[in-house]
Amino acid sequence: MIKFIFVLLLTCLQLAAQENYQNVKKNVEKTIANYKKNGKTNTQLNTIISNFNSSKKSELEDLKKDNVGICIVLSEDNPDLIISPAKYTFDDDKINISGIGPQNPGELPDYMKEYVKKYLTQFESVGSTELFRKLITKKIPTEGTFTENKTEYIVSEPNTISFVRGNEDWMYIISIDDDYMNLSDPRIIVYCFKKSISGKDIFNLNNSLADADKRREVKQSQLEEDREKYPLYHDYRIDDLREGLKQLLAHEPYKSNPELIKHASKFNERLDRFSIRNYEKELLYLADIKISKEFLNEHFNDLTRGDYEIENITHLAAHSLGDIYFAKGDYQLAKDFYKKAIFISPIIVSSGTTFGKDVDRIVYDLNKNAYKAGKKDEAYGFLIALLFDSNINTKKDIETYFTEQKEDKKQFKKDLDKALKTLKEEQDSYTFTFRGNEVFFVPMLQFSIKSFQDSFKNNEFYRSLE
């Protein structure tokens, strides 16, 4: 990433003590007027300048806090007044004020544009951007010293002088070349830094904290809708599939397999709950690919079992296909791939807890899949299965189904007691039959049939039926 850091400095503390913004105001106004002559205007620039002029000297405590913001460079490098990211750093009683990005702001990469857009329109979301995380951790040397007059603080950094004002919500800075009196077109940079998520937003008067809360509610609602419409349990892990394929293709016989290479080459974007749906054909191929234990032991035995992405290629493919077919309404195929993700291609991890959570989630999704398919008794069965041994308490789900299906609790208990008598141990699971539907659960520890039956009859849900 090519970045520029506009280093804003004064030549010395003594010179700064003699400076004030009135000395450079005419330079700023002249530069802005030249932009206007060329038909270039920027409402954010006008807002920042206006607010700077009406603001008082910042509080000293604000001067001593790191912050992130935005800036506009007024120079020939930025003829279109494009807004760039900025960072304010205070360390060891010294200051650095920096614009972040390429020398030409018109070449800002997308992730910087995303940061600027959210800073201007959805400030409460700026912390989720890639650039914000980089700015927070970026260490920038500080050389600037500061002094004050009646109207502002003055920051002296090599080659630059900066004037700092603010109000209860914002800190504004105007910087200029320290040799501005001898330059016909000194470089000027205008900054603003919001102090917190709350308070007035100068760019959108409706962008208050209350309005931010409303947007968060809408965003959360949209997120929940997306999760329902595009389910994907491994949303944060699914991109490991691409890394696993890289590991696989580094070795024979896979790196000479033309069909595998053809399918793997299609994964040319980051995978998430939305993009994964573009690769159904590729996932079907990967769900059946054979990767022997001998191969893994030969090439991937340096780390703990479960630490290589290659180990979970088939599981991620099968589990994702289950989610994809569930979203498409192909409930039988969804069920087939969910079961495949448990019994044929189980997740390989070093943590038993993580393994258990993965299985529990698939069983829970099998319940939703059955209910959507109109098989309410099968759905009941999977919810009951989770009550034997899981981290998911399905009591509320069952009660919701009771209400929707107008279930007779007395009859339900009779049918449940019959189901408990059918409980039996299989090779990797326990099964039972509820109203003609065989379902299963995979416990962390094996116990006797009677132990599971007795334990179940003591749980809160079963007792609520009595």
JSON list of C-alpha atoms in Angstrom, two decimals, residues 246-405:
[
{"chain": "A", "resi": 246, "resn": "LYS", "atom": "CA", "xyz": [-3.75, -23.87, -1.81]},
{"chain": "A", "resi": 247, "resn": "GLN", "atom": "CA", "xyz": [-2.29, -26.37, 0.65]},
{"chain": "A", "resi": 248, "resn": "LEU", "atom": "CA", "xyz": [-3.80, -29.28, -1.27]},
{"chain": "A", "resi": 249, "resn": "LEU", "atom": "CA", "xyz": [-2.59, -28.10, -4.68]},
{"chain": "A", "resi": 250, "resn": "ALA", "atom": "CA", "xyz": [0.99, -27.78, -3.45]},
{"chain": "A", "resi": 251, "resn": "HIS", "atom": "CA", "xyz": [1.40, -31.58, -3.49]},
{"chain": "A", "resi": 252, "resn": "GLU", "atom": "CA", "xyz": [0.97, -34.53, -5.81]},
{"chain": "A", "resi": 253, "resn": "PRO", "atom": "CA", "xyz": [-1.24, -36.06, -6.96]},
{"chain": "A", "resi": 254, "resn": "TYR", "atom": "CA", "xyz": [-3.52, -33.06, -6.50]},
{"chain": "A", "resi": 255, "resn": "LYS", "atom": "CA", "xyz": [-1.35, -30.42, -8.18]},
{"chain": "A", "resi": 256, "resn": "SER", "atom": "CA", "xyz": [-1.54, -32.48, -11.39]},
{"chain": "A", "resi": 257, "resn": "ASN", "atom": "CA", "xyz": [-5.30, -33.03, -11.20]},
{"chain": "A", "resi": 258, "resn": "PRO", "atom": "CA", "xyz": [-6.80, -30.88, -14.00]},
{"chain": "A", "resi": 259, "resn": "GLU", "atom": "CA", "xyz": [-10.39, -31.14, -12.73]},
{"chain": "A", "resi": 260, "resn": "LEU", "atom": "CA", "xyz": [-9.40, -30.05, -9.22]},
{"chain": "A", "resi": 261, "resn": "ILE", "atom": "CA", "xyz": [-7.34, -27.19, -10.65]},
{"chain": "A", "resi": 262, "resn": "LYS", "atom": "CA", "xyz": [-10.31, -26.10, -12.78]},
{"chain": "A", "resi": 263, "resn": "HIS", "atom": "CA", "xyz": [-12.67, -25.98, -9.80]},
{"chain": "A", "resi": 264, "resn": "ALA", "atom": "CA", "xyz": [-10.14, -24.40, -7.44]},
{"chain": "A", "resi": 265, "resn": "SER", "atom": "CA", "xyz": [-9.34, -21.63, -9.93]},
{"chain": "A", "resi": 266, "resn": "LYS", "atom": "CA", "xyz": [-12.95, -20.42, -9.75]},
{"chain": "A", "resi": 267, "resn": "PHE", "atom": "CA", "xyz": [-12.53, -19.27, -6.13]},
{"chain": "A", "resi": 268, "resn": "ASN", "atom": "CA", "xyz": [-11.11, -15.84, -7.00]},
{"chain": "A", "resi": 269, "resn": "GLU", "atom": "CA", "xyz": [-12.93, -13.77, -4.35]},
{"chain": "A", "resi": 270, "resn": "ARG", "atom": "CA", "xyz": [-13.27, -13.78, -0.59]},
{"chain": "A", "resi": 271, "resn": "LEU", "atom": "CA", "xyz": [-15.90, -16.29, 0.50]},
{"chain": "A", "resi": 272, "resn": "ASP", "atom": "CA", "xyz": [-18.76, -15.29, 2.79]},
{"chain": "A", "resi": 273, "resn": "ARG", "atom": "CA", "xyz": [-22.46, -16.07, 3.25]},
{"chain": "A", "resi": 274, "resn": "PHE", "atom": "CA", "xyz": [-23.28, -14.20, 0.02]},
{"chain": "A", "resi": 275, "resn": "SER", "atom": "CA", "xyz": [-20.47, -15.10, -2.39]},
{"chain": "A", "resi": 276, "resn": "ILE", "atom": "CA", "xyz": [-20.37, -18.81, -1.43]},
{"chain": "A", "resi": 277, "resn": "ARG", "atom": "CA", "xyz": [-23.67, -19.31, -3.25]},
{"chain": "A", "resi": 278, "resn": "ASN", "atom": "CA", "xyz": [-21.92, -18.66, -6.56]},
{"chain": "A", "resi": 279, "resn": "TYR", "atom": "CA", "xyz": [-19.90, -21.88, -6.18]},
{"chain": "A", "resi": 280, "resn": "GLU", "atom": "CA", "xyz": [-22.48, -24.65, -5.82]},
{"chain": "A", "resi": 281, "resn": "LYS", "atom": "CA", "xyz": [-20.92, -26.72, -8.62]},
{"chain": "A", "resi": 282, "resn": "GLU", "atom": "CA", "xyz": [-17.43, -26.38, -7.16]},
{"chain": "A", "resi": 283, "resn": "LEU", "atom": "CA", "xyz": [-18.64, -27.25, -3.65]},
{"chain": "A", "resi": 284, "resn": "LEU", "atom": "CA", "xyz": [-20.34, -30.40, -4.93]},
{"chain": "A", "resi": 285, "resn": "TYR", "atom": "CA", "xyz": [-17.00, -31.50, -6.35]},
{"chain": "A", "resi": 286, "resn": "LEU", "atom": "CA", "xyz": [-15.06, -30.64, -3.19]},
{"chain": "A", "resi": 287, "resn": "ALA", "atom": "CA", "xyz": [-17.56, -32.33, -0.88]},
{"chain": "A", "resi": 288, "resn": "ASP", "atom": "CA", "xyz": [-16.60, -35.68, -2.45]},
{"chain": "A", "resi": 289, "resn": "ILE", "atom": "CA", "xyz": [-12.87, -35.17, -2.87]},
{"chain": "A", "resi": 290, "resn": "LYS", "atom": "CA", "xyz": [-10.77, -37.88, -1.21]},
{"chain": "A", "resi": 291, "resn": "ILE", "atom": "CA", "xyz": [-7.91, -36.77, 1.04]},
{"chain": "A", "resi": 292, "resn": "SER", "atom": "CA", "xyz": [-6.35, -39.73, 2.81]},
{"chain": "A", "resi": 293, "resn": "LYS", "atom": "CA", "xyz": [-5.03, -39.74, 6.37]},
{"chain": "A", "resi": 294, "resn": "GLU", "atom": "CA", "xyz": [-1.74, -41.03, 4.98]},
{"chain": "A", "resi": 295, "resn": "PHE", "atom": "CA", "xyz": [-1.44, -37.95, 2.75]},
{"chain": "A", "resi": 296, "resn": "LEU", "atom": "CA", "xyz": [-2.19, -35.61, 5.67]},
{"chain": "A", "resi": 297, "resn": "ASN", "atom": "CA", "xyz": [0.30, -37.41, 7.91]},
{"chain": "A", "resi": 298, "resn": "GLU", "atom": "CA", "xyz": [3.00, -37.17, 5.26]},
{"chain": "A", "resi": 299, "resn": "HIS", "atom": "CA", "xyz": [2.63, -33.49, 4.42]},
{"chain": "A", "resi": 300, "resn": "PHE", "atom": "CA", "xyz": [0.71, -31.86, 7.29]},
{"chain": "A", "resi": 301, "resn": "ASN", "atom": "CA", "xyz": [1.90, -33.40, 10.51]},
{"chain": "A", "resi": 302, "resn": "ASP", "atom": "CA", "xyz": [3.93, -30.55, 12.03]},
{"chain": "A", "resi": 303, "resn": "LEU", "atom": "CA", "xyz": [1.02, -28.91, 13.83]},
{"chain": "A", "resi": 304, "resn": "THR", "atom": "CA", "xyz": [-1.79, -30.21, 16.02]},
{"chain": "A", "resi": 305, "resn": "ARG", "atom": "CA", "xyz": [-4.62, -32.06, 14.32]},
{"chain": "A", "resi": 306, "resn": "GLY", "atom": "CA", "xyz": [-7.17, -29.50, 13.22]},
{"chain": "A", "resi": 307, "resn": "ASP", "atom": "CA", "xyz": [-4.71, -26.65, 12.66]},
{"chain": "A", "resi": 308, "resn": "TYR", "atom": "CA", "xyz": [-4.48, -27.04, 8.87]},
{"chain": "A", "resi": 309, "resn": "GLU", "atom": "CA", "xyz": [-7.23, -25.65, 6.64]},
{"chain": "A", "resi": 310, "resn": "ILE", "atom": "CA", "xyz": [-6.80, -28.57, 4.24]},
{"chain": "A", "resi": 311, "resn": "GLU", "atom": "CA", "xyz": [-8.30, -30.92, 6.83]},
{"chain": "A", "resi": 312, "resn": "ASN", "atom": "CA", "xyz": [-11.74, -29.30, 6.62]},
{"chain": "A", "resi": 313, "resn": "ILE", "atom": "CA", "xyz": [-12.20, -28.82, 2.87]},
{"chain": "A", "resi": 314, "resn": "THR", "atom": "CA", "xyz": [-14.85, -31.55, 2.61]},
{"chain": "A", "resi": 315, "resn": "HIS", "atom": "CA", "xyz": [-16.62, -30.50, 5.81]},
{"chain": "A", "resi": 316, "resn": "LEU", "atom": "CA", "xyz": [-16.85, -26.84, 4.84]},
{"chain": "A", "resi": 317, "resn": "ALA", "atom": "CA", "xyz": [-18.12, -27.81, 1.39]},
{"chain": "A", "resi": 318, "resn": "ALA", "atom": "CA", "xyz": [-20.77, -30.18, 2.76]},
{"chain": "A", "resi": 319, "resn": "HIS", "atom": "CA", "xyz": [-21.95, -27.85, 5.52]},
{"chain": "A", "resi": 320, "resn": "SER", "atom": "CA", "xyz": [-22.13, -24.92, 3.10]},
{"chain": "A", "resi": 321, "resn": "LEU", "atom": "CA", "xyz": [-24.14, -26.97, 0.62]},
{"chain": "A", "resi": 322, "resn": "GLY", "atom": "CA", "xyz": [-26.60, -27.81, 3.41]},
{"chain": "A", "resi": 323, "resn": "ASP", "atom": "CA", "xyz": [-27.06, -24.09, 4.10]},
{"chain": "A", "resi": 324, "resn": "ILE", "atom": "CA", "xyz": [-27.33, -23.28, 0.39]},
{"chain": "A", "resi": 325, "resn": "TYR", "atom": "CA", "xyz": [-30.02, -25.90, -0.29]},
{"chain": "A", "resi": 326, "resn": "PHE", "atom": "CA", "xyz": [-31.91, -24.88, 2.85]},
{"chain": "A", "resi": 327, "resn": "ALA", "atom": "CA", "xyz": [-32.00, -21.28, 1.56]},
{"chain": "A", "resi": 328, "resn": "LYS", "atom": "CA", "xyz": [-33.17, -22.53, -1.85]},
{"chain": "A", "resi": 329, "resn": "GLY", "atom": "CA", "xyz": [-35.97, -24.57, -0.30]},
{"chain": "A", "resi": 330, "resn": "ASP", "atom": "CA", "xyz": [-34.52, -27.93, -1.41]},
{"chain": "A", "resi": 331, "resn": "TYR", "atom": "CA", "xyz": [-35.00, -29.44, 2.04]},
{"chain": "A", "resi": 332, "resn": "GLN", "atom": "CA", "xyz": [-34.15, -33.07, 1.25]},
{"chain": "A", "resi": 333, "resn": "LEU", "atom": "CA", "xyz": [-30.80, -32.13, -0.28]},
{"chain": "A", "resi": 334, "resn": "ALA", "atom": "CA", "xyz": [-30.15, -29.80, 2.65]},
{"chain": "A", "resi": 335, "resn": "LYS", "atom": "CA", "xyz": [-30.79, -32.66, 5.08]},
{"chain": "A", "resi": 336, "resn": "ASP", "atom": "CA", "xyz": [-28.49, -34.98, 3.13]},
{"chain": "A", "resi": 337, "resn": "PHE", "atom": "CA", "xyz": [-25.59, -32.54, 3.22]},
{"chain": "A", "resi": 338, "resn": "TYR", "atom": "CA", "xyz": [-26.16, -31.56, 6.85]},
{"chain": "A", "resi": 339, "resn": "LYS", "atom": "CA", "xyz": [-25.91, -35.24, 7.82]},
{"chain": "A", "resi": 340, "resn": "LYS", "atom": "CA", "xyz": [-22.87, -35.65, 5.59]},
{"chain": "A", "resi": 341, "resn": "ALA", "atom": "CA", "xyz": [-21.18, -32.76, 7.42]},
{"chain": "A", "resi": 342, "resn": "ILE", "atom": "CA", "xyz": [-21.67, -34.65, 10.70]},
{"chain": "A", "resi": 343, "resn": "PHE", "atom": "CA", "xyz": [-21.10, -38.31, 9.87]},
{"chain": "A", "resi": 344, "resn": "ILE", "atom": "CA", "xyz": [-19.03, -38.51, 6.67]},
{"chain": "A", "resi": 345, "resn": "SER", "atom": "CA", "xyz": [-17.01, -35.27, 6.75]},
{"chain": "A", "resi": 346, "resn": "PRO", "atom": "CA", "xyz": [-17.06, -34.07, 10.37]},
{"chain": "A", "resi": 347, "resn": "ILE", "atom": "CA", "xyz": [-15.17, -30.94, 11.27]},
{"chain": "A", "resi": 348, "resn": "ILE", "atom": "CA", "xyz": [-11.59, -31.61, 12.39]},
{"chain": "A", "resi": 349, "resn": "VAL", "atom": "CA", "xyz": [-10.55, -29.36, 15.25]},
{"chain": "A", "resi": 350, "resn": "SER", "atom": "CA", "xyz": [-8.31, -29.67, 18.29]},
{"chain": "A", "resi": 351, "resn": "SER", "atom": "CA", "xyz": [-11.09, -28.49, 20.61]},
{"chain": "A", "resi": 352, "resn": "GLY", "atom": "CA", "xyz": [-13.84, -30.90, 21.63]},
{"chain": "A", "resi": 353, "resn": "THR", "atom": "CA", "xyz": [-16.03, -27.95, 22.55]},
{"chain": "A", "resi": 354, "resn": "THR", "atom": "CA", "xyz": [-15.76, -26.50, 19.03]},
{"chain": "A", "resi": 355, "resn": "PHE", "atom": "CA", "xyz": [-16.59, -29.89, 17.56]},
{"chain": "A", "resi": 356, "resn": "GLY", "atom": "CA", "xyz": [-19.64, -30.17, 19.80]},
{"chain": "A", "resi": 357, "resn": "LYS", "atom": "CA", "xyz": [-20.89, -26.71, 18.90]},
{"chain": "A", "resi": 358, "resn": "ASP", "atom": "CA", "xyz": [-20.60, -27.51, 15.20]},
{"chain": "A", "resi": 359, "resn": "VAL", "atom": "CA", "xyz": [-22.62, -30.71, 15.54]},
{"chain": "A", "resi": 360, "resn": "ASP", "atom": "CA", "xyz": [-25.23, -29.03, 17.75]},
{"chain": "A", "resi": 361, "resn": "ARG", "atom": "CA", "xyz": [-25.67, -26.25, 15.21]},
{"chain": "A", "resi": 362, "resn": "ILE", "atom": "CA", "xyz": [-26.21, -28.72, 12.37]},
{"chain": "A", "resi": 363, "resn": "VAL", "atom": "CA", "xyz": [-28.78, -30.66, 14.41]},
{"chain": "A", "resi": 364, "resn": "TYR", "atom": "CA", "xyz": [-30.53, -27.37, 15.19]},
{"chain": "A", "resi": 365, "resn": "ASP", "atom": "CA", "xyz": [-30.54, -26.50, 11.48]},
{"chain": "A", "resi": 366, "resn": "LEU", "atom": "CA", "xyz": [-31.96, -29.96, 10.71]},
{"chain": "A", "resi": 367, "resn": "ASN", "atom": "CA", "xyz": [-34.88, -28.98, 12.95]},
{"chain": "A", "resi": 368, "resn": "LYS", "atom": "CA", "xyz": [-35.42, -25.71, 11.04]},
{"chain": "A", "resi": 369, "resn": "ASN", "atom": "CA", "xyz": [-35.05, -27.54, 7.74]},
{"chain": "A", "resi": 370, "resn": "ALA", "atom": "CA", "xyz": [-37.70, -30.10, 8.71]},
{"chain": "A", "resi": 371, "resn": "TYR", "atom": "CA", "xyz": [-40.10, -27.44, 9.99]},
{"chain": "A", "resi": 372, "resn": "LYS", "atom": "CA", "xyz": [-39.75, -25.44, 6.75]},
{"chain": "A", "resi": 373, "resn": "ALA", "atom": "CA", "xyz": [-40.45, -28.65, 4.83]},
{"chain": "A", "resi": 374, "resn": "GLY", "atom": "CA", "xyz": [-43.71, -29.09, 6.73]},
{"chain": "A", "resi": 375, "resn": "LYS", "atom": "CA", "xyz": [-42.38, -32.02, 8.79]},
{"chain": "A", "resi": 376, "resn": "LYS", "atom": "CA", "xyz": [-43.21, -30.70, 12.23]},
{"chain": "A", "resi": 377, "resn": "ASP", "atom": "CA", "xyz": [-42.77, -34.02, 14.05]},
{"chain": "A", "resi": 378, "resn": "GLU", "atom": "CA", "xyz": [-39.28, -34.48, 12.63]},
{"chain": "A", "resi": 379, "resn": "ALA", "atom": "CA", "xyz": [-38.52, -30.90, 13.68]},
{"chain": "A", "resi": 380, "resn": "TYR", "atom": "CA", "xyz": [-39.76, -31.71, 17.19]},
{"chain": "A", "resi": 381, "resn": "GLY", "atom": "CA", "xyz": [-37.50, -34.75, 17.17]},
{"chain": "A", "resi": 382, "resn": "PHE", "atom": "CA", "xyz": [-34.32, -32.77, 16.48]},
{"chain": "A", "resi": 383, "resn": "LEU", "atom": "CA", "xyz": [-35.22, -30.18, 19.12]},
{"chain": "A", "resi": 384, "resn": "ILE", "atom": "CA", "xyz": [-35.77, -32.98, 21.62]},
{"chain": "A", "resi": 385, "resn": "ALA", "atom": "CA", "xyz": [-32.42, -34.49, 20.60]},
{"chain": "A", "resi": 386, "resn": "LEU", "atom": "CA", "xyz": [-30.63, -31.29, 21.56]},
{"chain": "A", "resi": 387, "resn": "LEU", "atom": "CA", "xyz": [-32.13, -31.50, 25.06]},
{"chain": "A", "resi": 388, "resn": "PHE", "atom": "CA", "xyz": [-30.14, -34.66, 25.76]},
{"chain": "A", "resi": 389, "resn": "ASP", "atom": "CA", "xyz": [-26.67, -33.18, 25.49]},
{"chain": "A", "resi": 390, "resn": "SER", "atom": "CA", "xyz": [-25.93, -29.80, 23.90]},
{"chain": "A", "resi": 391, "resn": "ASN", "atom": "CA", "xyz": [-25.22, -26.14, 24.56]},
{"chain": "A", "resi": 392, "resn": "ILE", "atom": "CA", "xyz": [-28.48, -25.15, 22.86]},
{"chain": "A", "resi": 393, "resn": "ASN", "atom": "CA", "xyz": [-31.57, -24.93, 25.06]},
{"chain": "A", "resi": 394, "resn": "THR", "atom": "CA", "xyz": [-34.46, -25.60, 22.69]},
{"chain": "A", "resi": 395, "resn": "LYS", "atom": "CA", "xyz": [-37.27, -25.31, 25.25]},
{"chain": "A", "resi": 396, "resn": "LYS", "atom": "CA", "xyz": [-38.41, -21.94, 23.84]},
{"chain": "A", "resi": 397, "resn": "ASP", "atom": "CA", "xyz": [-38.32, -23.26, 20.27]},
{"chain": "A", "resi": 398, "resn": "ILE", "atom": "CA", "xyz": [-40.51, -26.21, 21.21]},
{"chain": "A", "resi": 399, "resn": "GLU", "atom": "CA", "xyz": [-42.95, -23.95, 23.03]},
{"chain": "A", "resi": 400, "resn": "THR", "atom": "CA", "xyz": [-43.13, -21.70, 19.95]},
{"chain": "A", "resi": 401, "resn": "TYR", "atom": "CA", "xyz": [-43.98, -24.76, 17.83]},
{"chain": "A", "resi": 402, "resn": "PHE", "atom": "CA", "xyz": [-46.57, -25.76, 20.42]},
{"chain": "A", "resi": 403, "resn": "THR", "atom": "CA", "xyz": [-48.33, -22.44, 19.96]},
{"chain": "A", "resi": 404, "resn": "GLU", "atom": "CA", "xyz": [-48.10, -22.46, 16.16]},
{"chain": "A", "resi": 405, "resn": "GLN", "atom": "CA", "xyz": [-49.26, -26.09, 15.89]}
]
